[in-house]
Amino acid sequence: MMSFNKGKEIIEGSSRSVTAVVGVENPPRLSRYESQKRRDWITFGQYLRNRRPPVAISQCTANHVLDFLGYLDQFGKTKVHLQGCMFFGQPEPPGPCACSLRQAWGSLDALIGRLRAAYEENGGSPETNPFANGAIRIYLREVRDSQAKARGIPYKKKKKKKNPLKGNEENSSFPTQQT
């Protein structure tokens, strides 16, 4: 049942009312990934504009990206023990320590992936993409390794499963059916 109320359309009869301004199209809802990518891109742009002197996106380098990742560490929630800490290498430390909180490697890796895509979607060339620079990959690898050592848990790369349909079917891991 629909009723009109001062320029607004109210749809009733569901568990919640939905209100929309009549005559105004709602843009399609962005996925969670697209929303995060947009928010990250805006945040990175603000970071560059707030630098002294401000930096245009077109002038951005891998060094600016590395500075941004370092800046983000102050908002991190992951305790990373230093080598001198008595809890270094312990996955479940029994007590508090003075080691700093940092951004988790997985968060940084996902962030760089979103910013890399956003850069190109906003007109940047893949050849000049500062988020795709080798220095960024090296930095992320070092963060991953240092955080794994600090927790005492070695990082193991997941092995890709072989597609049994592509290889020799006799070596397939699926049982063959006898007829």
PDB file of C-alpha atoms in Angstrom:
ATOM      1  CA  MET A   1       0.000   0.000   0.000  1.00  0.00           C
ATOM      2  CA  MET A   2       1.432   3.386  -0.989  1.00  0.00           C
ATOM      3  CA  SER A   3       0.446   6.785   0.337  1.00  0.00           C
ATOM      4  CA  PHE A   4       1.854  10.161  -0.621  1.00  0.00           C
ATOM      5  CA  ASN A   5       2.936  12.623   2.021  1.00  0.00           C
ATOM      6  CA  LYS A   6       4.291  16.098   1.074  1.00  0.00           C
ATOM      7  CA  GLY A   7       6.529  15.096  -1.855  1.00  0.00           C
ATOM      8  CA  LYS A   8       7.702  11.855  -0.319  1.00  0.00           C
ATOM      9  CA  GLU A   9       6.639   8.386  -1.265  1.00  0.00           C
ATOM     10  CA  ILE A  10       6.177   6.025   1.648  1.00  0.00           C
ATOM     11  CA  ILE A  11       5.942   2.328   1.004  1.00  0.00           C
ATOM     12  CA  GLU A  12       4.103   0.564   3.769  1.00  0.00           C
ATOM     13  CA  GLY A  13       3.381  -3.027   4.566  1.00  0.00           C
ATOM     14  CA  SER A  14       6.918  -4.252   5.113  1.00  0.00           C
ATOM     15  CA  SER A  15       8.853  -4.626   8.314  1.00  0.00           C
ATOM     16  CA  ARG A  16      10.314  -1.181   7.725  1.00  0.00           C
ATOM     17  CA  SER A  17       9.172   1.889   5.811  1.00  0.00           C
ATOM     18  CA  VAL A  18      11.199   3.028   2.851  1.00  0.00           C
ATOM     19  CA  THR A  19      11.196   6.742   2.102  1.00  0.00           C
ATOM     20  CA  ALA A  20      12.369   8.191  -1.196  1.00  0.00           C
ATOM     21  CA  VAL A  21      12.040  11.685  -2.652  1.00  0.00           C
ATOM     22  CA  VAL A  22       9.686  11.527  -5.646  1.00  0.00           C
ATOM     23  CA  GLY A  23      11.340  12.420  -8.955  1.00  0.00           C
ATOM     24  CA  VAL A  24      14.915  11.915  -7.722  1.00  0.00           C
ATOM     25  CA  GLU A  25      16.748   8.838  -8.919  1.00  0.00           C
ATOM     26  CA  ASN A  26      18.845   7.058  -6.353  1.00  0.00           C
ATOM     27  CA  PRO A  27      22.267   6.156  -7.715  1.00  0.00           C
ATOM     28  CA  PRO A  28      22.996   2.436  -7.691  1.00  0.00           C
ATOM     29  CA  ARG A  29      24.369   1.237  -4.361  1.00  0.00           C
ATOM     30  CA  LEU A  30      28.081   0.610  -4.435  1.00  0.00           C
ATOM     31  CA  SER A  31      29.435  -2.708  -3.265  1.00  0.00           C
ATOM     32  CA  ARG A  32      31.375  -2.790  -0.022  1.00  0.00           C
ATOM     33  CA  TYR A  33      34.618  -3.030  -2.036  1.00  0.00           C
ATOM     34  CA  GLU A  34      33.698  -0.074  -4.269  1.00  0.00           C
ATOM     35  CA  SER A  35      32.697   2.014  -1.237  1.00  0.00           C
ATOM     36  CA  GLN A  36      35.984   1.245   0.516  1.00  0.00           C
ATOM     37  CA  LYS A  37      37.957   1.978  -2.647  1.00  0.00           C
ATOM     38  CA  ARG A  38      36.212   5.336  -3.048  1.00  0.00           C
ATOM     39  CA  ARG A  39      36.749   6.213   0.639  1.00  0.00           C
ATOM     40  CA  ASP A  40      40.431   5.181   0.447  1.00  0.00           C
ATOM     41  CA  TRP A  41      40.954   7.246  -2.711  1.00  0.00           C
ATOM     42  CA  ILE A  42      39.406  10.319  -1.079  1.00  0.00           C
ATOM     43  CA  THR A  43      41.525   9.819   2.059  1.00  0.00           C
ATOM     44  CA  PHE A  44      44.726   9.477   0.039  1.00  0.00           C
ATOM     45  CA  GLY A  45      43.836  12.611  -1.965  1.00  0.00           C
ATOM     46  CA  GLN A  46      43.271  14.548   1.288  1.00  0.00           C
ATOM     47  CA  TYR A  47      46.601  13.291   2.615  1.00  0.00           C
ATOM     48  CA  LEU A  48      48.391  14.606  -0.489  1.00  0.00           C
ATOM     49  CA  ARG A  49      46.567  17.968  -0.333  1.00  0.00           C
ATOM     50  CA  ASN A  50      47.478  18.373   3.366  1.00  0.00           C
ATOM     51  CA  ARG A  51      51.195  17.871   2.738  1.00  0.00           C
ATOM     52  CA  ARG A  52      53.460  20.904   2.753  1.00  0.00           C
ATOM     53  CA  PRO A  53      53.761  21.675  -0.091  1.00  0.00           C
ATOM     54  CA  PRO A  54      50.609  19.968  -1.412  1.00  0.00           C
ATOM     55  CA  VAL A  55      51.149  17.231  -3.995  1.00  0.00           C
ATOM     56  CA  ALA A  56      48.939  16.681  -7.039  1.00  0.00           C
ATOM     57  CA  ILE A  57      47.899  13.085  -7.747  1.00  0.00           C
ATOM     58  CA  SER A  58      49.673  13.350 -11.112  1.00  0.00           C
ATOM     59  CA  GLN A  59      52.932  14.130  -9.254  1.00  0.00           C
ATOM     60  CA  CYS A  60      52.532  11.362  -6.682  1.00  0.00           C
ATOM     61  CA  THR A  61      55.406   8.883  -6.367  1.00  0.00           C
ATOM     62  CA  ALA A  62      56.021   5.637  -4.530  1.00  0.00           C
ATOM     63  CA  ASN A  63      57.731   7.685  -1.797  1.00  0.00           C
ATOM     64  CA  HIS A  64      54.464   9.557  -1.158  1.00  0.00           C
ATOM     65  CA  VAL A  65      52.653   6.215  -0.919  1.00  0.00           C
ATOM     66  CA  LEU A  66      55.256   4.896   1.550  1.00  0.00           C
ATOM     67  CA  ASP A  67      54.893   8.078   3.635  1.00  0.00           C
ATOM     68  CA  PHE A  68      51.109   7.582   3.606  1.00  0.00           C
ATOM     69  CA  LEU A  69      51.453   3.987   4.832  1.00  0.00           C
ATOM     70  CA  GLY A  70      53.743   5.195   7.626  1.00  0.00           C
ATOM     71  CA  TYR A  71      51.235   7.913   8.530  1.00  0.00           C
ATOM     72  CA  LEU A  72      48.474   5.297   8.768  1.00  0.00           C
ATOM     73  CA  ASP A  73      50.453   3.315  11.367  1.00  0.00           C
ATOM     74  CA  GLN A  74      49.389   5.777  14.066  1.00  0.00           C
ATOM     75  CA  PHE A  75      45.812   4.532  13.619  1.00  0.00           C
ATOM     76  CA  GLY A  76      46.766   0.833  13.731  1.00  0.00           C
ATOM     77  CA  LYS A  77      45.341  -1.702  16.135  1.00  0.00           C
ATOM     78  CA  THR A  78      47.884  -4.481  15.744  1.00  0.00           C
ATOM     79  CA  LYS A  79      50.548  -4.827  18.472  1.00  0.00           C
ATOM     80  CA  VAL A  80      53.906  -5.460  16.827  1.00  0.00           C
ATOM     81  CA  HIS A  81      56.595  -6.459  19.324  1.00  0.00           C
ATOM     82  CA  LEU A  82      60.116  -5.150  18.815  1.00  0.00           C
ATOM     83  CA  GLN A  83      63.074  -7.525  18.944  1.00  0.00           C
ATOM     84  CA  GLY A  84      64.067  -6.287  22.403  1.00  0.00           C
ATOM     85  CA  CYS A  85      60.594  -6.940  23.832  1.00  0.00           C
ATOM     86  CA  MET A  86      60.269  -9.964  26.126  1.00  0.00           C
ATOM     87  CA  PHE A  87      57.132 -10.971  24.185  1.00  0.00           C
ATOM     88  CA  PHE A  88      58.838 -10.900  20.771  1.00  0.00           C
ATOM     89  CA  GLY A  89      58.020 -14.102  18.914  1.00  0.00           C
ATOM     90  CA  GLN A  90      55.140 -15.092  21.169  1.00  0.00           C
ATOM     91  CA  PRO A  91      51.815 -15.489  19.378  1.00  0.00           C
ATOM     92  CA  GLU A  92      49.795 -14.988  22.608  1.00  0.00           C
ATOM     93  CA  PRO A  93      51.712 -12.678  24.981  1.00  0.00           C
ATOM     94  CA  PRO A  94      50.705 -13.174  28.634  1.00  0.00           C
ATOM     95  CA  GLY A  95      50.782  -9.479  29.509  1.00  0.00           C
ATOM     96  CA  PRO A  96      50.974  -5.882  28.279  1.00  0.00           C
ATOM     97  CA  CYS A  97      54.093  -4.211  26.918  1.00  0.00           C
ATOM     98  CA  ALA A  98      55.139  -0.814  25.576  1.00  0.00           C
ATOM     99  CA  CYS A  99      55.421  -1.880  21.919  1.00  0.00           C
ATOM    100  CA  SER A 100      53.525   0.281  19.462  1.00  0.00           C
ATOM    101  CA  LEU A 101      50.334  -0.446  17.590  1.00  0.00           C
ATOM    102  CA  ARG A 102      50.672  -0.608  13.807  1.00  0.00           C
ATOM    103  CA  GLN A 103      48.541  -1.297  10.773  1.00  0.00           C
ATOM    104  CA  ALA A 104      48.219  -5.012  10.080  1.00  0.00           C
ATOM    105  CA  TRP A 105      49.933  -6.267   6.942  1.00  0.00           C
ATOM    106  CA  GLY A 106      46.687  -7.662   5.506  1.00  0.00           C
ATOM    107  CA  SER A 107      44.986  -4.278   5.876  1.00  0.00           C
ATOM    108  CA  LEU A 108      47.850  -2.497   4.123  1.00  0.00           C
ATOM    109  CA  ASP A 109      47.949  -5.080   1.345  1.00  0.00           C
ATOM    110  CA  ALA A 110      44.207  -4.733   0.705  1.00  0.00           C
ATOM    111  CA  LEU A 111      44.458  -0.930   0.854  1.00  0.00           C
ATOM    112  CA  ILE A 112      47.221  -0.859  -1.762  1.00  0.00           C
ATOM    113  CA  GLY A 113      45.172  -3.138  -4.004  1.00  0.00           C
ATOM    114  CA  ARG A 114      42.171  -0.802  -3.812  1.00  0.00           C
ATOM    115  CA  LEU A 115      44.276   2.330  -4.347  1.00  0.00           C
ATOM    116  CA  ARG A 116      46.081   0.712  -7.269  1.00  0.00           C
ATOM    117  CA  ALA A 117      42.728   0.052  -8.961  1.00  0.00           C
ATOM    118  CA  ALA A 118      41.358   3.505  -8.064  1.00  0.00           C
ATOM    119  CA  TYR A 119      44.430   5.236  -9.531  1.00  0.00           C
ATOM    120  CA  GLU A 120      43.829   3.671 -12.927  1.00  0.00           C
ATOM    121  CA  GLU A 121      40.046   4.158 -12.761  1.00  0.00           C
ATOM    122  CA  ASN A 122      40.658   7.855 -12.149  1.00  0.00           C
ATOM    123  CA  GLY A 123      42.742   8.298 -15.296  1.00  0.00           C
ATOM    124  CA  GLY A 124      46.186   7.233 -14.132  1.00  0.00           C
ATOM    125  CA  SER A 125      48.360   5.162 -16.412  1.00  0.00           C
ATOM    126  CA  PRO A 126      49.287   1.620 -15.331  1.00  0.00           C
ATOM    127  CA  GLU A 127      52.904   2.414 -16.257  1.00  0.00           C
ATOM    128  CA  THR A 128      53.072   5.350 -13.822  1.00  0.00           C
ATOM    129  CA  ASN A 129      50.909   3.851 -11.045  1.00  0.00           C
ATOM    130  CA  PRO A 130      52.821   4.588  -7.805  1.00  0.00           C
ATOM    131  CA  PHE A 131      50.848   1.874  -5.974  1.00  0.00           C
ATOM    132  CA  ALA A 132      52.226  -0.752  -8.373  1.00  0.00           C
ATOM    133  CA  ASN A 133      55.837   0.298  -7.818  1.00  0.00           C
ATOM    134  CA  GLY A 134      58.313  -2.379  -6.736  1.00  0.00           C
ATOM    135  CA  ALA A 135      59.231  -0.354  -3.639  1.00  0.00           C
ATOM    136  CA  ILE A 136      55.662  -0.767  -2.378  1.00  0.00           C
ATOM    137  CA  ARG A 137      55.768  -4.543  -2.877  1.00  0.00           C
ATOM    138  CA  ILE A 138      59.094  -4.719  -1.020  1.00  0.00           C
ATOM    139  CA  TYR A 139      57.712  -2.599   1.832  1.00  0.00           C
ATOM    140  CA  LEU A 140      54.624  -4.827   2.136  1.00  0.00           C
ATOM    141  CA  ARG A 141      56.786  -7.963   2.134  1.00  0.00           C
ATOM    142  CA  GLU A 142      58.982  -6.508   4.899  1.00  0.00           C
ATOM    143  CA  VAL A 143      55.926  -5.553   6.970  1.00  0.00           C
ATOM    144  CA  ARG A 144      54.451  -9.039   6.517  1.00  0.00           C
ATOM    145  CA  ASP A 145      57.700 -10.773   7.489  1.00  0.00           C
ATOM    146  CA  SER A 146      58.421  -8.519  10.481  1.00  0.00           C
ATOM    147  CA  GLN A 147      54.884  -8.913  11.840  1.00  0.00           C
ATOM    148  CA  ALA A 148      55.050 -12.677  11.401  1.00  0.00           C
ATOM    149  CA  LYS A 149      58.378 -12.842  13.286  1.00  0.00           C
ATOM    150  CA  ALA A 150      57.086 -10.558  16.032  1.00  0.00           C
ATOM    151  CA  ARG A 151      54.165 -12.936  16.565  1.00  0.00           C
ATOM    152  CA  GLY A 152      56.288 -16.050  16.217  1.00  0.00           C
ATOM    153  CA  ILE A 153      54.159 -17.318  13.361  1.00  0.00           C
ATOM    154  CA  PRO A 154      55.903 -17.737  10.021  1.00  0.00           C
ATOM    155  CA  TYR A 155      53.945 -16.550   7.017  1.00  0.00           C
ATOM    156  CA  LYS A 156      53.269 -19.355   4.569  1.00  0.00           C
ATOM    157  CA  LYS A 157      52.103 -18.565   1.098  1.00  0.00           C
ATOM    158  CA  LYS A 158      49.009 -20.527   0.157  1.00  0.00           C
ATOM    159  CA  LYS A 159      49.708 -22.979  -2.631  1.00  0.00           C
ATOM    160  CA  LYS A 160      47.396 -22.869  -5.593  1.00  0.00           C
ATOM    161  CA  LYS A 161      45.429 -26.031  -6.091  1.00  0.00           C
ATOM    162  CA  LYS A 162      46.017 -27.705  -9.407  1.00  0.00           C
ATOM    163  CA  ASN A 163      42.978 -28.037 -11.598  1.00  0.00           C
ATOM    164  CA  PRO A 164      42.559 -31.791 -12.141  1.00  0.00           C
ATOM    165  CA  LEU A 165      40.728 -31.193 -15.419  1.00  0.00           C
ATOM    166  CA  LYS A 166      43.745 -29.457 -16.986  1.00  0.00           C
ATOM    167  CA  GLY A 167      46.374 -32.075 -16.113  1.00  0.00           C
ATOM    168  CA  ASN A 168      46.618 -35.760 -16.706  1.00  0.00           C
ATOM    169  CA  GLU A 169      43.279 -37.235 -15.693  1.00  0.00           C
ATOM    170  CA  GLU A 170      44.918 -40.455 -14.538  1.00  0.00           C
ATOM    171  CA  ASN A 171      46.633 -38.481 -11.730  1.00  0.00           C
ATOM    172  CA  SER A 172      43.399 -36.839 -10.711  1.00  0.00           C
ATOM    173  CA  SER A 173      42.576 -36.734  -7.009  1.00  0.00           C
ATOM    174  CA  PHE A 174      38.960 -37.624  -7.815  1.00  0.00           C
ATOM    175  CA  PRO A 175      38.075 -41.327  -7.708  1.00  0.00           C
ATOM    176  CA  THR A 176      37.363 -42.725 -11.127  1.00  0.00           C
ATOM    177  CA  GLN A 177      34.135 -44.459 -11.730  1.00  0.00           C
ATOM    178  CA  GLN A 178      34.346 -48.018 -13.028  1.00  0.00           C
ATOM    179  CA  THR A 179      31.732 -49.002 -15.632  1.00  0.00           C
TER     180      THR A 179
END
